[in-house]
C-alpha cells in the first residue's frame, strides 16, 4: 500500500510535494486531519496515493485516489477529497466535508437489478455505521451506465458501470478534528464491497447483514 502523502497545489491549503506534509500556514485541525489520513492502515487490496485536490470547493483541500487491485486487475477505483473551511459552511453544518467518487464495472445482469442504486447507497451509509462513525448532511447520486460496441469494437462484450458520488460531514472530535482515518477506512470498505470482495471484519460493530457484489468480469476500460 502506498502512503497517502501530500502533493503541492496552487492556492490555499497547498502541500509540500517533497515531504508529503501540509504547509505550516494551514490551520492545525486541517493538518491533523491530513496526517491521520496519511497514517491510516488499510486493507492490503487497496492501493492509494495522493492526487491533486480541487481548488475552488473550500479554502483547504486534500485528495486521495485509490484502487482495489487483484493481481493485474483494478476491480474498483475512486477518489476521496477532504475539504476544510475554518469559518464553517452552512450547507455542511460543520468545518469539514468529505467528497467521494467510486466506480466499478459490473456484469450486465447485475446492472439491470432495479434495486441496485438503493443497495449501493446503503453500502456507503452501512460502511460508516459499521465503524461507528456519525456523519451529517449526507447527499449523493448512484449512476449506472451501459456501453455496447459496434464496428471495429463489435467483438467487445457489453459493459456496465456503477458510479457513486457522495459527500458527508464528519463529526468533529477533540480540537475540532474529525476521525479522518476511520472515515478513510470506511470508504475503502465501500470500495472493496463495490469490487465484490468480502468484508474484512464482518460484524465488527454489529453489522452482520452485509451483501457484496459478485466478482466482476475484469478491469475497467479507460
CSV table of C-alpha atoms in Angstrom, one decimal:
chain,number,residue,atom,x,y,z
A,1,UNK,CA,0.0,0.0,0.0
A,2,UNK,CA,1.4,3.4,-1.0
A,3,UNK,CA,1.5,6.0,1.7
A,4,UNK,CA,-1.1,8.8,1.5
A,5,UNK,CA,1.3,11.8,1.2
A,6,UNK,CA,0.6,15.4,0.4
A,7,UNK,CA,1.1,16.9,-3.0
A,8,UNK,CA,1.8,20.6,-3.7
A,9,UNK,CA,-1.1,22.5,-5.3
A,10,UNK,CA,-1.7,26.2,-6.1
A,11,UNK,CA,-3.7,28.4,-3.8
A,12,UNK,CA,-4.9,27.9,-0.3
A,13,UNK,CA,-4.1,24.7,1.6
A,14,UNK,CA,-1.0,23.9,-0.6
A,15,UNK,CA,1.0,20.8,0.1
A,16,UNK,CA,4.8,20.3,0.2
A,17,UNK,CA,5.3,17.6,-2.5
A,18,UNK,CA,8.8,16.5,-1.4
A,19,UNK,CA,8.0,15.7,2.2
A,20,UNK,CA,4.3,15.0,1.9
A,21,UNK,CA,3.4,17.4,4.7
A,22,UNK,CA,0.7,20.1,4.9
A,23,UNK,CA,2.1,23.6,4.7
A,24,UNK,CA,2.6,25.3,8.0
A,25,UNK,CA,0.3,28.1,7.0
A,26,UNK,CA,-2.7,25.8,7.0
A,27,UNK,CA,-4.9,25.5,10.2
A,28,UNK,CA,-3.9,23.0,12.8
A,29,UNK,CA,-7.1,21.0,12.6
A,30,UNK,CA,-6.7,20.5,8.9
A,31,UNK,CA,-3.1,19.5,9.3
A,32,UNK,CA,-4.0,16.9,11.9
A,33,UNK,CA,-6.8,15.6,9.8
A,34,UNK,CA,-4.5,15.1,6.8
A,35,UNK,CA,-1.8,13.4,9.0
A,36,UNK,CA,-4.4,11.0,10.2
A,37,UNK,CA,-5.3,10.2,6.6
A,38,UNK,CA,-1.6,9.6,5.8
A,39,UNK,CA,-1.2,7.3,8.8
A,40,UNK,CA,-4.3,5.1,8.2
A,41,UNK,CA,-3.8,1.4,8.0
A,42,UNK,CA,-5.9,-0.1,5.2
A,43,UNK,CA,-6.7,-3.5,3.6
A,44,UNK,CA,-3.8,-5.0,1.5
A,45,UNK,CA,-6.0,-5.0,-1.6
A,46,UNK,CA,-6.1,-1.2,-1.6
A,47,UNK,CA,-3.5,0.8,-3.5
A,48,UNK,CA,-3.7,4.5,-2.5
A,49,UNK,CA,-1.9,7.7,-3.4
A,50,UNK,CA,-2.3,11.4,-3.1
A,51,UNK,CA,-3.6,13.3,-6.1
A,52,UNK,CA,-4.2,16.9,-7.0
A,53,UNK,CA,-7.0,18.4,-4.9
A,54,UNK,CA,-9.7,20.7,-6.3
A,55,UNK,CA,-9.0,24.4,-5.6
A,56,UNK,CA,-12.4,26.1,-5.6
A,57,UNK,CA,-14.5,23.9,-3.3
A,58,UNK,CA,-13.0,25.1,0.0
A,59,UNK,CA,-10.1,27.2,1.4
A,60,UNK,CA,-8.2,23.9,2.1
A,61,UNK,CA,-8.4,20.6,0.4
A,62,UNK,CA,-6.5,17.3,0.3
A,63,UNK,CA,-7.3,14.4,-2.1
A,64,UNK,CA,-6.5,10.7,-2.4
A,65,UNK,CA,-7.1,8.3,-5.2
A,66,UNK,CA,-7.4,4.5,-4.6
A,67,UNK,CA,-8.0,1.3,-6.4
A,68,UNK,CA,-8.9,-2.2,-5.3
A,69,UNK,CA,-6.3,-4.4,-7.0
A,70,UNK,CA,-6.3,-8.2,-7.6
A,71,UNK,CA,-3.2,-9.2,-9.5
A,72,UNK,CA,-3.1,-7.0,-12.6
A,73,UNK,CA,-6.8,-6.1,-12.4
A,74,UNK,CA,-8.3,-3.0,-11.0
A,75,UNK,CA,-11.6,-4.1,-9.6
A,76,UNK,CA,-12.8,-0.7,-8.5
A,77,UNK,CA,-11.4,2.8,-8.2
A,78,UNK,CA,-12.3,6.0,-6.6
A,79,UNK,CA,-11.3,9.4,-5.2
A,80,UNK,CA,-11.7,10.9,-1.7
A,81,UNK,CA,-11.4,14.6,-1.1
A,82,UNK,CA,-11.2,16.2,2.4
A,83,UNK,CA,-12.4,19.8,2.4
A,84,UNK,CA,-11.9,22.3,5.3
A,85,UNK,CA,-13.3,25.8,5.8
A,86,UNK,CA,-12.3,27.2,9.2
A,87,UNK,CA,-15.3,29.6,9.1
A,88,UNK,CA,-17.7,26.7,8.6
A,89,UNK,CA,-20.2,26.2,5.8
A,90,UNK,CA,-24.0,26.4,6.0
A,91,UNK,CA,-24.5,23.5,3.7
A,92,UNK,CA,-22.0,21.3,5.5
A,93,UNK,CA,-23.2,22.2,9.0
A,94,UNK,CA,-19.5,21.9,10.0
A,95,UNK,CA,-16.0,22.9,9.1
A,96,UNK,CA,-15.0,19.7,7.3
A,97,UNK,CA,-16.6,17.8,4.4
A,98,UNK,CA,-15.7,14.6,2.7
A,99,UNK,CA,-16.5,14.2,-1.0
A,100,UNK,CA,-16.1,10.9,-2.9
A,101,UNK,CA,-16.4,9.2,-6.3
A,102,UNK,CA,-16.4,5.4,-6.5
A,103,UNK,CA,-16.6,3.4,-9.8
A,104,UNK,CA,-16.7,-0.3,-10.7
A,105,UNK,CA,-17.5,-2.3,-13.8
A,106,UNK,CA,-20.5,-4.8,-13.4
A,107,UNK,CA,-21.9,-7.7,-15.1
A,108,UNK,CA,-24.8,-6.5,-17.3
A,109,UNK,CA,-27.3,-8.7,-15.4
A,110,UNK,CA,-26.2,-7.1,-12.1
A,111,UNK,CA,-26.6,-3.6,-13.6
A,112,UNK,CA,-30.1,-4.4,-14.6
A,113,UNK,CA,-31.2,-5.0,-11.0
A,114,UNK,CA,-33.8,-2.3,-10.3
A,115,UNK,CA,-32.7,-2.1,-6.6
A,116,UNK,CA,-29.0,-1.7,-7.3
A,117,UNK,CA,-28.9,2.1,-6.8
A,118,UNK,CA,-30.6,1.9,-3.4
A,119,UNK,CA,-28.4,-1.0,-2.4
A,120,UNK,CA,-25.2,0.9,-3.4
A,121,UNK,CA,-26.3,3.9,-1.3
A,122,UNK,CA,-26.8,1.7,1.8
A,123,UNK,CA,-23.3,0.3,1.2
A,124,UNK,CA,-22.0,3.8,1.8
A,125,UNK,CA,-24.1,4.5,4.9
A,126,UNK,CA,-23.5,1.0,6.2
A,127,UNK,CA,-19.8,1.3,5.8
A,128,UNK,CA,-19.8,4.4,8.0
A,129,UNK,CA,-22.2,2.9,10.6
A,130,UNK,CA,-20.2,-0.4,10.7
A,131,UNK,CA,-17.2,1.6,12.0
A,132,UNK,CA,-19.3,3.6,14.5
A,133,UNK,CA,-19.0,6.9,12.5
A,134,UNK,CA,-21.5,9.6,12.7
A,135,UNK,CA,-22.0,11.9,9.7
A,136,UNK,CA,-24.2,14.8,8.9
A,137,UNK,CA,-25.9,16.2,5.8
A,138,UNK,CA,-25.2,13.2,3.6
A,139,UNK,CA,-26.0,13.6,-0.1
A,140,UNK,CA,-25.2,11.9,-3.3
A,141,UNK,CA,-26.1,10.1,-6.5
A,142,UNK,CA,-25.8,6.5,-7.8
A,143,UNK,CA,-25.5,6.2,-11.5
A,144,UNK,CA,-25.4,3.1,-13.7
A,145,UNK,CA,-24.4,3.2,-17.3
A,146,UNK,CA,-24.1,0.6,-20.1
A,147,UNK,CA,-21.9,0.5,-23.2
A,148,UNK,CA,-22.5,-1.5,-26.4
A,149,UNK,CA,-19.7,-1.7,-29.0
A,150,UNK,CA,-20.1,-1.6,-32.8
A,151,UNK,CA,-18.0,-1.7,-35.9
A,152,UNK,CA,-14.3,-2.2,-35.2
A,153,UNK,CA,-15.2,-2.7,-31.5
A,154,UNK,CA,-18.0,-5.1,-32.0
A,155,UNK,CA,-16.1,-8.0,-30.6
A,156,UNK,CA,-16.1,-6.4,-27.1
A,157,UNK,CA,-18.8,-7.7,-24.8
A,158,UNK,CA,-21.3,-5.1,-23.5
A,159,UNK,CA,-20.0,-3.3,-20.4
A,160,UNK,CA,-21.9,-1.8,-17.4
A,161,UNK,CA,-20.6,0.5,-14.7
A,162,UNK,CA,-21.8,1.7,-11.4
A,163,UNK,CA,-20.7,5.1,-10.1
A,164,UNK,CA,-21.3,6.5,-6.6
A,165,UNK,CA,-20.8,10.2,-6.0
A,166,UNK,CA,-21.4,11.4,-2.4
A,167,UNK,CA,-20.5,13.8,0.3
A,168,UNK,CA,-21.0,14.0,4.1
A,169,UNK,CA,-19.9,16.0,7.1
A,170,UNK,CA,-17.8,14.0,9.6
A,171,UNK,CA,-18.3,14.6,13.3
A,172,UNK,CA,-15.6,16.7,14.7
A,173,UNK,CA,-13.8,15.5,17.8
A,174,UNK,CA,-11.2,16.9,20.2
A,175,UNK,CA,-9.7,20.1,18.8
A,176,UNK,CA,-12.3,20.2,16.1
A,177,UNK,CA,-10.6,17.3,14.2
A,178,UNK,CA,-12.7,14.5,12.8
A,179,UNK,CA,-11.5,10.9,12.8
A,180,UNK,CA,-10.4,11.0,9.2
A,181,UNK,CA,-8.5,7.7,9.4
A,182,UNK,CA,-11.7,5.9,10.3
A,183,UNK,CA,-13.6,7.6,7.6
A,184,UNK,CA,-10.9,6.6,5.1
A,185,UNK,CA,-11.1,3.0,6.3
A,186,UNK,CA,-14.9,3.0,5.9
A,187,UNK,CA,-14.5,4.5,2.4
A,188,UNK,CA,-12.1,1.7,1.5
A,189,UNK,CA,-14.6,-0.8,2.9
A,190,UNK,CA,-17.1,0.7,0.3
A,191,UNK,CA,-14.5,0.3,-2.5
A,192,UNK,CA,-13.9,-3.3,-1.6
A,193,UNK,CA,-17.6,-4.0,-1.4
A,194,UNK,CA,-18.3,-2.5,-4.8
A,195,UNK,CA,-15.4,-4.5,-6.1
A,196,UNK,CA,-17.1,-7.7,-4.9
A,197,UNK,CA,-14.7,-8.6,-2.1
A,198,UNK,CA,-16.0,-10.0,1.2
A,199,UNK,CA,-15.9,-7.7,4.3
A,200,UNK,CA,-12.6,-7.8,6.2
A,201,UNK,CA,-14.2,-7.7,9.7
A,202,UNK,CA,-17.7,-8.7,9.2
A,203,UNK,CA,-19.8,-7.9,12.3
A,204,UNK,CA,-17.1,-5.9,13.9
A,205,UNK,CA,-19.7,-3.3,15.0
A,206,UNK,CA,-22.8,-5.4,14.9
A,207,UNK,CA,-23.3,-5.1,11.2
A,208,UNK,CA,-23.6,-8.8,10.1
A,209,UNK,CA,-26.0,-8.4,7.1
A,210,UNK,CA,-23.6,-7.0,4.5
A,211,UNK,CA,-24.2,-8.1,0.9
A,212,UNK,CA,-21.3,-7.9,-1.5
A,213,UNK,CA,-21.5,-7.7,-5.3
A,214,UNK,CA,-20.4,-10.8,-7.2
A,215,UNK,CA,-16.8,-10.7,-8.6
A,216,UNK,CA,-16.7,-8.5,-11.7
A,217,UNK,CA,-15.6,-9.7,-15.1
A,218,UNK,CA,-12.4,-7.8,-15.3
A,219,UNK,CA,-10.7,-4.4,-15.1
A,220,UNK,CA,-12.2,-1.1,-16.3
A,221,UNK,CA,-11.5,0.2,-19.8
A,222,UNK,CA,-10.3,3.8,-19.5
